[in-house]
CSV table of C-alpha atoms in Angstrom, one decimal:
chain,number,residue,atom,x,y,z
A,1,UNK,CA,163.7,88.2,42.4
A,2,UNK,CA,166.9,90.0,42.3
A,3,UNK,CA,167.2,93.9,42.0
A,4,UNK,CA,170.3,96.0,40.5
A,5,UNK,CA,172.5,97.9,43.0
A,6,UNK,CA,172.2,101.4,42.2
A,7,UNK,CA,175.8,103.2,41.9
A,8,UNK,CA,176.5,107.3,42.4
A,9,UNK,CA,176.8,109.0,39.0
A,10,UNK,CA,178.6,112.2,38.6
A,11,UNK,CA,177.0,114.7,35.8
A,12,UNK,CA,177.2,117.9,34.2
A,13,UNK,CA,175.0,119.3,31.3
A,14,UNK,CA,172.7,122.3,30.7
A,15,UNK,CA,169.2,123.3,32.8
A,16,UNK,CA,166.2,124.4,30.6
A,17,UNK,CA,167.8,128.0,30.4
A,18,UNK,CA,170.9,126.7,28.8
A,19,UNK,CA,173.2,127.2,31.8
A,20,UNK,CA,175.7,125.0,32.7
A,21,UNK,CA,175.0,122.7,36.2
A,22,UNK,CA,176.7,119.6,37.4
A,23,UNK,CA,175.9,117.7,40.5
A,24,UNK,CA,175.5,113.6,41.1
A,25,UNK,CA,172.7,111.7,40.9
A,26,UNK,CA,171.8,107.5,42.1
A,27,UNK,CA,170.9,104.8,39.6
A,28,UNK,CA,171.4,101.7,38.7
A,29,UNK,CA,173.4,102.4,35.1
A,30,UNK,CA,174.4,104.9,33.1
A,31,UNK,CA,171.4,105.3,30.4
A,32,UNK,CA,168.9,105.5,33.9
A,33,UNK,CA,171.0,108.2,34.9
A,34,UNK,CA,171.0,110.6,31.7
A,35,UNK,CA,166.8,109.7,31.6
A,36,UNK,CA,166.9,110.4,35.1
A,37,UNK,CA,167.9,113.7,34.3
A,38,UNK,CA,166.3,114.1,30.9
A,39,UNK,CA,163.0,114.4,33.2
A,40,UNK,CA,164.0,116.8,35.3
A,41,UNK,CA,164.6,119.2,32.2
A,42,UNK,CA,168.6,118.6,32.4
A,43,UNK,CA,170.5,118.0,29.1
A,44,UNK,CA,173.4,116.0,30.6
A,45,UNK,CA,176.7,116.0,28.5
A,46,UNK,CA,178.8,114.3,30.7
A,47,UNK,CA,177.7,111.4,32.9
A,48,UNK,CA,180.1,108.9,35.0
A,49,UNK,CA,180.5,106.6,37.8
A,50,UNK,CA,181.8,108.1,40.8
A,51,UNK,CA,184.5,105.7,41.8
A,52,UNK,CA,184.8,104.6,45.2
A,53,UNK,CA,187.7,105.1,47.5
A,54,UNK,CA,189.9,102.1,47.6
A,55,UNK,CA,189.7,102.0,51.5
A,56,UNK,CA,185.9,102.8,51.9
A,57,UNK,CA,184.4,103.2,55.2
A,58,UNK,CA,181.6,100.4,56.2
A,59,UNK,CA,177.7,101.3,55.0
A,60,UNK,CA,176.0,102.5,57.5
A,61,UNK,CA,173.3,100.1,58.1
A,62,UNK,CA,169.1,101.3,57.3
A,63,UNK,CA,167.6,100.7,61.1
A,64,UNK,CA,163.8,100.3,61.2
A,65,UNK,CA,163.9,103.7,62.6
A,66,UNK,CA,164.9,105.0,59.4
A,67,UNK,CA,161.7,102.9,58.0
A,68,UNK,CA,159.5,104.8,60.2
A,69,UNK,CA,160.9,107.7,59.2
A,70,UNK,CA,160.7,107.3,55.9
A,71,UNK,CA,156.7,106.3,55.8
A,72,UNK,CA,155.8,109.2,57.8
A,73,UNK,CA,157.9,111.5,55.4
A,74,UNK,CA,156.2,110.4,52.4
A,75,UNK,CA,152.5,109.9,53.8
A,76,UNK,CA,153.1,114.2,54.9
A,77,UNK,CA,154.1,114.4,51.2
A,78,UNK,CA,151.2,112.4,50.5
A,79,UNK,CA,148.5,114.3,52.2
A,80,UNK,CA,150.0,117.7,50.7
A,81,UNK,CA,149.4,116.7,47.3
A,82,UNK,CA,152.8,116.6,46.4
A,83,UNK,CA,152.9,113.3,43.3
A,84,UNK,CA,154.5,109.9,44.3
A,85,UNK,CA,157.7,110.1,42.8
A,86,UNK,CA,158.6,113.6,43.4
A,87,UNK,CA,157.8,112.8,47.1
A,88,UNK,CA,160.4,110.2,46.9
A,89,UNK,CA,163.2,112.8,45.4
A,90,UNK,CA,162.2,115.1,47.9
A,91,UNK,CA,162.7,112.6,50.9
A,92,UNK,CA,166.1,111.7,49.5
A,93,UNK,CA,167.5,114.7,49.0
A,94,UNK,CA,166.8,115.2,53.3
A,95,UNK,CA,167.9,111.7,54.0
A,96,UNK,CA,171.9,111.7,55.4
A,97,UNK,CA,172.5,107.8,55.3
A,98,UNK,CA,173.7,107.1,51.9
A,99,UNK,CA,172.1,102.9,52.8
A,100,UNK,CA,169.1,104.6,53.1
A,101,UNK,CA,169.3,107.3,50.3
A,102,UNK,CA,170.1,104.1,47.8
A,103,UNK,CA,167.3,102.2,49.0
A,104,UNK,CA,165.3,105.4,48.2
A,105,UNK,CA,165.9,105.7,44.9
A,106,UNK,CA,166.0,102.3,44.2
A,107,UNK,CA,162.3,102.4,45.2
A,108,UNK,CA,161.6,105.5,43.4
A,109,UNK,CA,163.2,104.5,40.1
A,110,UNK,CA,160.9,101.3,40.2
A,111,UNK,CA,157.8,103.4,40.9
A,112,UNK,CA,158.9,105.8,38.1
A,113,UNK,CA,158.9,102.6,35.8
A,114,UNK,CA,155.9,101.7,36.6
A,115,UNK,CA,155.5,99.1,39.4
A,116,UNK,CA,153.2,99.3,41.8
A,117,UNK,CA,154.6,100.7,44.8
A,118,UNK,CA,153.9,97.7,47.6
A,119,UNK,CA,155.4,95.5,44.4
A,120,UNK,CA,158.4,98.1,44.9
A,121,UNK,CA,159.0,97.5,48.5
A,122,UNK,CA,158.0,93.8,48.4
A,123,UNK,CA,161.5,93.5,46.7
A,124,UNK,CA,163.2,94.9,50.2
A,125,UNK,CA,162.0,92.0,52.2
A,126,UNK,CA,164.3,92.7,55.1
A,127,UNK,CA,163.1,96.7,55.1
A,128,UNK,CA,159.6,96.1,54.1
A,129,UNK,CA,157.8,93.2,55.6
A,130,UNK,CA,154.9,91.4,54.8
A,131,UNK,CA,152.3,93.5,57.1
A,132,UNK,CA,153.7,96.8,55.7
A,133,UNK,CA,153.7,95.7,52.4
A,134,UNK,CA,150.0,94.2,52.6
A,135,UNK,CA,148.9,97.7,53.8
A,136,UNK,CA,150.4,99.3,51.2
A,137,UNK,CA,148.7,97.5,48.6
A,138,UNK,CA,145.6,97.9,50.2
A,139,UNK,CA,145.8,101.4,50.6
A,140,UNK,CA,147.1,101.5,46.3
A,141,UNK,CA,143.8,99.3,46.0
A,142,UNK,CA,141.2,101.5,47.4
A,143,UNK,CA,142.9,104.8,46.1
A,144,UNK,CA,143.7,105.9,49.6
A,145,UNK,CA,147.2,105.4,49.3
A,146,UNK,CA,148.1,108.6,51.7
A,147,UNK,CA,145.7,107.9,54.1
A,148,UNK,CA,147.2,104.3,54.4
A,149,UNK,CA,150.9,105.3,54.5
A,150,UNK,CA,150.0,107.7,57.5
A,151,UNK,CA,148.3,104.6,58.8
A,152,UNK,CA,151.5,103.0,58.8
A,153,UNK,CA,153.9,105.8,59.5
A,154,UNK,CA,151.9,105.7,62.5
A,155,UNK,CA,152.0,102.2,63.3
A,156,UNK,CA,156.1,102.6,62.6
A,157,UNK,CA,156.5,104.7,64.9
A,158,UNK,CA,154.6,103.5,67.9
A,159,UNK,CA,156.1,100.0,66.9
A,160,UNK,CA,159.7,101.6,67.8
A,161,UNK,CA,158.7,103.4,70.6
A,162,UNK,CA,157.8,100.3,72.1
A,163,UNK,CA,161.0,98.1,71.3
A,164,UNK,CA,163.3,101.5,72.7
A,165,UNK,CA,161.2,100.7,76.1
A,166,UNK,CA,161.8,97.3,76.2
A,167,UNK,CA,165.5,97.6,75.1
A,168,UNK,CA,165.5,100.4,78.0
A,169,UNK,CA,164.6,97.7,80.2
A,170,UNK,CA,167.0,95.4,79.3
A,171,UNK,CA,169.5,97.5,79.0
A,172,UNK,CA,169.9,98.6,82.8
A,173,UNK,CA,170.2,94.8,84.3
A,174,UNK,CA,172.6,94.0,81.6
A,175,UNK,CA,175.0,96.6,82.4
A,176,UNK,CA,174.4,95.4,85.8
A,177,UNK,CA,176.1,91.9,85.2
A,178,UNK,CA,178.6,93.1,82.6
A,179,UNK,CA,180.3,95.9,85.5
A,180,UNK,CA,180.1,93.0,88.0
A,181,UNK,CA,181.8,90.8,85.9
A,182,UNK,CA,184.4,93.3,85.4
A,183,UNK,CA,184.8,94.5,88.6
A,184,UNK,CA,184.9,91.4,90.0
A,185,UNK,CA,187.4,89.8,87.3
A,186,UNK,CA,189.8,92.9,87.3
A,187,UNK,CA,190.2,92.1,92.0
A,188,UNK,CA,190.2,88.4,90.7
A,189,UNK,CA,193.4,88.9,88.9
A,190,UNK,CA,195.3,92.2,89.5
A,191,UNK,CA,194.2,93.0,93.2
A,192,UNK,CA,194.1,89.7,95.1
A,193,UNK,CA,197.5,88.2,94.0
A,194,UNK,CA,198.8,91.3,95.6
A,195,UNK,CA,197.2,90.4,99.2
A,196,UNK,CA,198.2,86.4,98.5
A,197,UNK,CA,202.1,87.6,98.4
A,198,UNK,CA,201.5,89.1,101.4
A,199,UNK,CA,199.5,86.2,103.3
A,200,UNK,CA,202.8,84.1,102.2
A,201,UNK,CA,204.7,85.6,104.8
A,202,UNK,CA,202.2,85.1,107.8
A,203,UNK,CA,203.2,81.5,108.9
A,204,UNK,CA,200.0,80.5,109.7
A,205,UNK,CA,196.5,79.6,108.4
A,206,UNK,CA,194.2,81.1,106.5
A,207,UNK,CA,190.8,81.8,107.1
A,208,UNK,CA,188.4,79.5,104.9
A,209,UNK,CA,186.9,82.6,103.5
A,210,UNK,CA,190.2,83.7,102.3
A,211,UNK,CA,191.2,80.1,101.4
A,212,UNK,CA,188.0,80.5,98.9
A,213,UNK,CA,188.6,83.5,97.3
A,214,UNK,CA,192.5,82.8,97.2
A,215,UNK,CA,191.9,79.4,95.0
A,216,UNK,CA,189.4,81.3,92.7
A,217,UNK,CA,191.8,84.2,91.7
A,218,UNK,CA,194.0,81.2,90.9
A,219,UNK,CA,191.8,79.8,88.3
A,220,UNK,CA,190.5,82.9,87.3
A,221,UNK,CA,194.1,83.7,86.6
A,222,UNK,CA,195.1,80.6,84.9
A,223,UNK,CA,191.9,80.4,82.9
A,224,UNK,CA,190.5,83.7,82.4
A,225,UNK,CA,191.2,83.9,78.4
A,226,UNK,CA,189.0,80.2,78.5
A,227,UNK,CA,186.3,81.8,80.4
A,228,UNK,CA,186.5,84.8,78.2
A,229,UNK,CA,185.5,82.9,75.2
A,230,UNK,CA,183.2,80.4,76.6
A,231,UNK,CA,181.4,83.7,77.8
A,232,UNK,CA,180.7,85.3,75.0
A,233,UNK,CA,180.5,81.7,73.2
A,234,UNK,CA,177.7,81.1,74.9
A,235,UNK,CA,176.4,84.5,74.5
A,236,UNK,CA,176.5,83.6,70.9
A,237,UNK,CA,175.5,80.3,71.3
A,238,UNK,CA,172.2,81.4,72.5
A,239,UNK,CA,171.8,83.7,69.5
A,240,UNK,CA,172.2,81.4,66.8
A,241,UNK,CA,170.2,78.6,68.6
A,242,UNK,CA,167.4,81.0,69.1
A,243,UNK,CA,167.3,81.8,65.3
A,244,UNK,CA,168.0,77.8,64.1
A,245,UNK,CA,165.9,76.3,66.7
A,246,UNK,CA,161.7,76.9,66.9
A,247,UNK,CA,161.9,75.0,70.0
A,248,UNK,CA,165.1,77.0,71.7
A,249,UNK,CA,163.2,80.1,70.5
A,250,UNK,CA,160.4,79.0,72.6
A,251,UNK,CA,162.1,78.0,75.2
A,252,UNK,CA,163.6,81.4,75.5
A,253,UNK,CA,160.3,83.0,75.1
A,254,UNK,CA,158.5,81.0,77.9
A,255,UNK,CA,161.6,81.4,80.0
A,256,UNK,CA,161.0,86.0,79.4
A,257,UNK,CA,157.8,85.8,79.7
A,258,UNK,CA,158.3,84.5,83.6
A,259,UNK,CA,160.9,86.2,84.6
A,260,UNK,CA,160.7,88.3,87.2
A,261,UNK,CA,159.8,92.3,86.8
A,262,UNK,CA,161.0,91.9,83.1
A,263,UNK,CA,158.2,89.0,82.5
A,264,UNK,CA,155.7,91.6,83.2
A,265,UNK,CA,156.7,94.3,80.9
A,266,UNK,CA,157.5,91.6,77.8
A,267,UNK,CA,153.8,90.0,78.5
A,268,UNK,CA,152.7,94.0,78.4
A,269,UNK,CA,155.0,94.6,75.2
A,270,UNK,CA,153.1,91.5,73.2
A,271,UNK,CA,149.5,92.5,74.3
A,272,UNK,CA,150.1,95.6,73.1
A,273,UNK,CA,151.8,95.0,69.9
A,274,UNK,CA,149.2,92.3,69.0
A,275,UNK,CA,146.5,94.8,69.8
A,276,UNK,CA,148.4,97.4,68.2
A,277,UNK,CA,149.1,95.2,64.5
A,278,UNK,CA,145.4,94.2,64.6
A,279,UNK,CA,143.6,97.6,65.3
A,280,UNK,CA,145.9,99.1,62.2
A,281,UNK,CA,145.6,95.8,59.9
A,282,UNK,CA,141.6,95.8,60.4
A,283,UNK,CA,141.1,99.3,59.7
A,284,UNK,CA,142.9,99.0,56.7
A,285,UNK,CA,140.2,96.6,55.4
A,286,UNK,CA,142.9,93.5,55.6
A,287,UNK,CA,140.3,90.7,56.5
A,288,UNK,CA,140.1,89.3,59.9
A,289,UNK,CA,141.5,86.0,58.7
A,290,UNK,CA,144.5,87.8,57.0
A,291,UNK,CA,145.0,90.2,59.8
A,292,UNK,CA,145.2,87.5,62.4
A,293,UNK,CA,148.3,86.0,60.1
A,294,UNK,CA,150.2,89.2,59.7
A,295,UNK,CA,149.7,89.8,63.5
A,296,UNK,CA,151.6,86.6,64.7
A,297,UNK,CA,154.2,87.5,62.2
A,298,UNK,CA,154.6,90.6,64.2
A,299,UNK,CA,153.9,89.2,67.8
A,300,UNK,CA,157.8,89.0,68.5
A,301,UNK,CA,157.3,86.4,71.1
A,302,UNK,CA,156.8,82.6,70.1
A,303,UNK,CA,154.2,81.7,72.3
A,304,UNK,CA,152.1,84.5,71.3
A,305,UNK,CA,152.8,84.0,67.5
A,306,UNK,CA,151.8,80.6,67.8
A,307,UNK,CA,147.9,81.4,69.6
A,308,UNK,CA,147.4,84.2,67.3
A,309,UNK,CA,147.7,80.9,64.7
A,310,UNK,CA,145.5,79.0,67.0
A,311,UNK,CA,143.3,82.1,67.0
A,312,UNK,CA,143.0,82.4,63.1
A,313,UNK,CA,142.4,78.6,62.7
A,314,UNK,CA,139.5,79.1,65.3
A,315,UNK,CA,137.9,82.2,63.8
A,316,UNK,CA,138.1,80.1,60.1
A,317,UNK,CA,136.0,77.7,61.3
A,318,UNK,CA,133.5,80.2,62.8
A,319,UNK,CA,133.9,81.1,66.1
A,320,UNK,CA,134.2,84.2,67.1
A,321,UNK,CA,137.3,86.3,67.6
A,322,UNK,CA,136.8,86.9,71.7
A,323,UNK,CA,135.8,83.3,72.1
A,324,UNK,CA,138.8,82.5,70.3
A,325,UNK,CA,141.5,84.6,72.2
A,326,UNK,CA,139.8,83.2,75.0
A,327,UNK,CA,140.4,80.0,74.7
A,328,UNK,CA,144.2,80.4,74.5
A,329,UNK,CA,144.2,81.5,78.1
A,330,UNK,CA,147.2,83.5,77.6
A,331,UNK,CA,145.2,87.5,76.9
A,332,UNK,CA,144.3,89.5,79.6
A,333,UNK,CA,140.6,90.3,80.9
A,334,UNK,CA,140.6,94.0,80.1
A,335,UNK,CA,142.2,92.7,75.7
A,336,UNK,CA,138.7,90.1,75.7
A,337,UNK,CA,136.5,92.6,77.3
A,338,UNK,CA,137.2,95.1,75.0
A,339,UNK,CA,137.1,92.8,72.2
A,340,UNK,CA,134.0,91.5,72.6
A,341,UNK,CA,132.6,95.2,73.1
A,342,UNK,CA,134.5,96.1,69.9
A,343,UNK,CA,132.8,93.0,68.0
A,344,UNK,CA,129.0,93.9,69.1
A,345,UNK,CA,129.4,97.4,68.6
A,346,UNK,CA,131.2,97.1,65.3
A,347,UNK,CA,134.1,99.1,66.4
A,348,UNK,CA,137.1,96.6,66.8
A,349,UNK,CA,140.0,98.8,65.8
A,350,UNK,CA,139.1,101.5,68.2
A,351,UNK,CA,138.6,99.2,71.4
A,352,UNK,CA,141.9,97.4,70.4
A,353,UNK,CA,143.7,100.8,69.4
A,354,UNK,CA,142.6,101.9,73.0
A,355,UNK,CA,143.8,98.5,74.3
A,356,UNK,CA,147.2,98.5,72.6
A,357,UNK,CA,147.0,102.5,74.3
A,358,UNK,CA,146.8,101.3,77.8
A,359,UNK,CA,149.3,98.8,77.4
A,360,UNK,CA,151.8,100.7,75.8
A,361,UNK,CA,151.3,103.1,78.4
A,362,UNK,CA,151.7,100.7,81.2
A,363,UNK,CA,155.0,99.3,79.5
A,364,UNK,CA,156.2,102.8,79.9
A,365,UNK,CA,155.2,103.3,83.7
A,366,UNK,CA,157.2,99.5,84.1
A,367,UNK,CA,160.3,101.0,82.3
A,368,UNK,CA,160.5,104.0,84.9
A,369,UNK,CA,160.0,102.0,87.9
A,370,UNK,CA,162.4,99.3,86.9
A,371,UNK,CA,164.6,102.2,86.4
A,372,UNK,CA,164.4,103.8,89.8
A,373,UNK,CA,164.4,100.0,91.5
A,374,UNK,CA,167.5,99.0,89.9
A,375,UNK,CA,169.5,102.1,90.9
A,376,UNK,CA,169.9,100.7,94.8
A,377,UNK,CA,170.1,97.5,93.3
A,378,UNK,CA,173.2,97.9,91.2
A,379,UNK,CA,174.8,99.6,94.6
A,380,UNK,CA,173.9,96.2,96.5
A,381,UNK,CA,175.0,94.0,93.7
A,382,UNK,CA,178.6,95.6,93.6
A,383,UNK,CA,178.9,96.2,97.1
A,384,UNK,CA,178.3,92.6,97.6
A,385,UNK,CA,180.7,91.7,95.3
A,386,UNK,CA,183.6,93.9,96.0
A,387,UNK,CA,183.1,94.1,99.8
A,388,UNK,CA,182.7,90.3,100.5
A,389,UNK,CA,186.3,90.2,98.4
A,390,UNK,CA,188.0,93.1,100.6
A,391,UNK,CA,186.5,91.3,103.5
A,392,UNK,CA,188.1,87.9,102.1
A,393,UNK,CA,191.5,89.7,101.9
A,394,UNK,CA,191.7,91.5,105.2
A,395,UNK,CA,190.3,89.3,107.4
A,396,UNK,CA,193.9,87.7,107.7
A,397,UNK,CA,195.1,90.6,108.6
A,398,UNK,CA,192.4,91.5,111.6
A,399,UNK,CA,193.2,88.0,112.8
A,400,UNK,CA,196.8,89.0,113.3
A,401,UNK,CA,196.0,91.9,114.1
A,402,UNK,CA,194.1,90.3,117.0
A,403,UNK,CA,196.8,88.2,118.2
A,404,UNK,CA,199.3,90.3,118.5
């Protein structure tokens, strides 16, 4: 279903003492604009569309850290009292990206015309997915609508503290590689060509060392612009083969999940993500069955998305939910443990809330280490690299130096 683009409108009119006040205001026409500000006790006299500048700068793109801070804004709005749609002007007029303020009072102007609000954000699929929407309309259904969105606003935000630990992760060896490519291509193709000159002139031959690193700053520098772009071909490559092929995807999943010191702290990320999506989906009410199906949705690994299926056929047919994990083979002692605790006691969502807890703890402690480990490792990495080249180019010369 499509939804109208709301444009900036500039306005000036009368307040409800008769004095004159202009300012600007989002909608999606004209006539929304001037009831827009009918409701707000504005007489508007003049109403326009700001136009745009002909060289206008790029949106700024909404990040789903602006999602989480958006839900917990309007769940606090929520739990003072303060009415739906007021909440919404009141969290636009704080809100600096103007994506993001758009996407506000597109939302607000929907609610204001009376949709439900999950129908509201069911419209921003790629803001608003399926699980957060689903808890929305739960929350609408039972009448605890604020209790729900602090729910979420919750779940937001420990959600994206766990992806900036992972990212932090990945970040550290990816610089790694990236500064040793550079490093390694700048000698390739500025510094050794300068010792090869020199060699020219020796009359004799050339270690096998040298020899090596001689005919690979040759083709580095007849083919570096080809390497380039296969490079960051393949780099994209990757990318759009992960996103058009289920099986690449898996591939690549299988592939994290085993890799060394990072495997560990992706298998921790998923645990407590699933744990995490299921302790907030099952408190909400959302049955089992349902909650299984949003959690794979939100797994963000393929191999875990596709035994949380496994899981949900398994529990429709009757079995229950820890004999079901267990079977997979892929969840940790301590997540089936507290499961099954969590089933005979009746408190799931708490033993998995302290599950997801643990792990998103432990994901943290990873992140630190990794940090501190790959500190001496980045110094070995480059010395390796830009010593065992220096050694390549003077070792002709200690040879000489020898003979003479």
């Amino acid at each position: 279903m499509a939804t109208a683009t709301s444009d900036l409108f500039i306005w000036s009119g009368t307040d409800k003492n008769g004095r004159q006040t202009k300012g600007e205001i989002t909608a999606p026409s004209q006539a929304l604009a001037r009831a827009q500000l009918r409701q707000k006790g504005i007489n508007p006299k003049t109403v326009r569309r700001k136009s745009k500048p002909l060289f206008s700068a790029r949106k700024k793109p909404i990040k789903p850290a602006d999602i989480a801070i958006f839900t917990r804004q309007m769940a606090t709005m929520m739990k003072a009292g303060v009415p739906l749609v007021q909440s919404f002007d009141i969290v636009a007029d704080g809100v600096e990206n103007p994506s993001m303020k758009t996407l506000v009072s597109t939302i607000k102007n929907d609610v204001a015309g009376g949709t439900g609000l999950a129908v509201s954000l069911a419209k921003h699929p790629r803001h608003f997915d399926e699980l957060f929407c689903s808890l929305v309309s739960a929350g609408e259904s039972s009448g605890r609508l604020e209790v729900m969105l602090d729910r979420v606003a919750t779940y937001k935000e420990k959600t994206e503290s766990l992806k900036k630990k992972i990212k932090k992760a990945m970040t550290y060896p990816t610089a790694v590689i990236i500064v040793a490519i550079v490093v390694t291509g700048i000698l390739l193709i500025k510094v050794v060509p300068q010792f090869a000159e020199t060699f020219q002139s020796f009359g004799s031959d050339l270690p096998a060392f040298t020899l090596l690193v001689l005919s690979i700053s040759e083709f580095v520098q007849k083919w570096w612009f080809i390497i380039l772009i296969g490079m960051l071909g393949a780099v994209w490559g990757i990318r759009e083969a992960k996103l058009r092929s289920v099986a690449f995807a898996e591939a690549i999943d299988k592939l994290a999940l085993k890799a060394p010191v990072i495997g560990g702290i992706v298998h921790d990320a998923v645990i407590a993500r699933f744990a995490r999506t299921l302790a907030t989906t099952f408190n909400a009410g959302v049955p089992l069955v349902e909650a299984l199906e949003s959690t794979a949705g939100a797994a963000g690994n393929s191999v875990f998305s596709k035994a949380i299926l496994q899981i949900r056929d398994d529990v429709t047919t009757g079995a229950t939910l820890y004999q079901s994990i267990k079977s997979t083979g892929l969840f940790p002692n301590m997540l089936l443990q507290m499961v099954s605790i969590g089933e005979e006691s009746g408190q799931l969502d708490e033993m998995l809330d302290k599950v997801a807890n643990h792990y998103e703890e432990a994901v943290d402690n990873a992140v630190d280490s990794l940090s501190s480990l790959m500190e001496p490792i980045i110094m070995s990495i480059l010395g390796v690299l830009v010593g065992g080249l220096m050694v390549a180019m003077y070792l002709p010369i200690f040879m000489l130096g020898s003979v003479v």
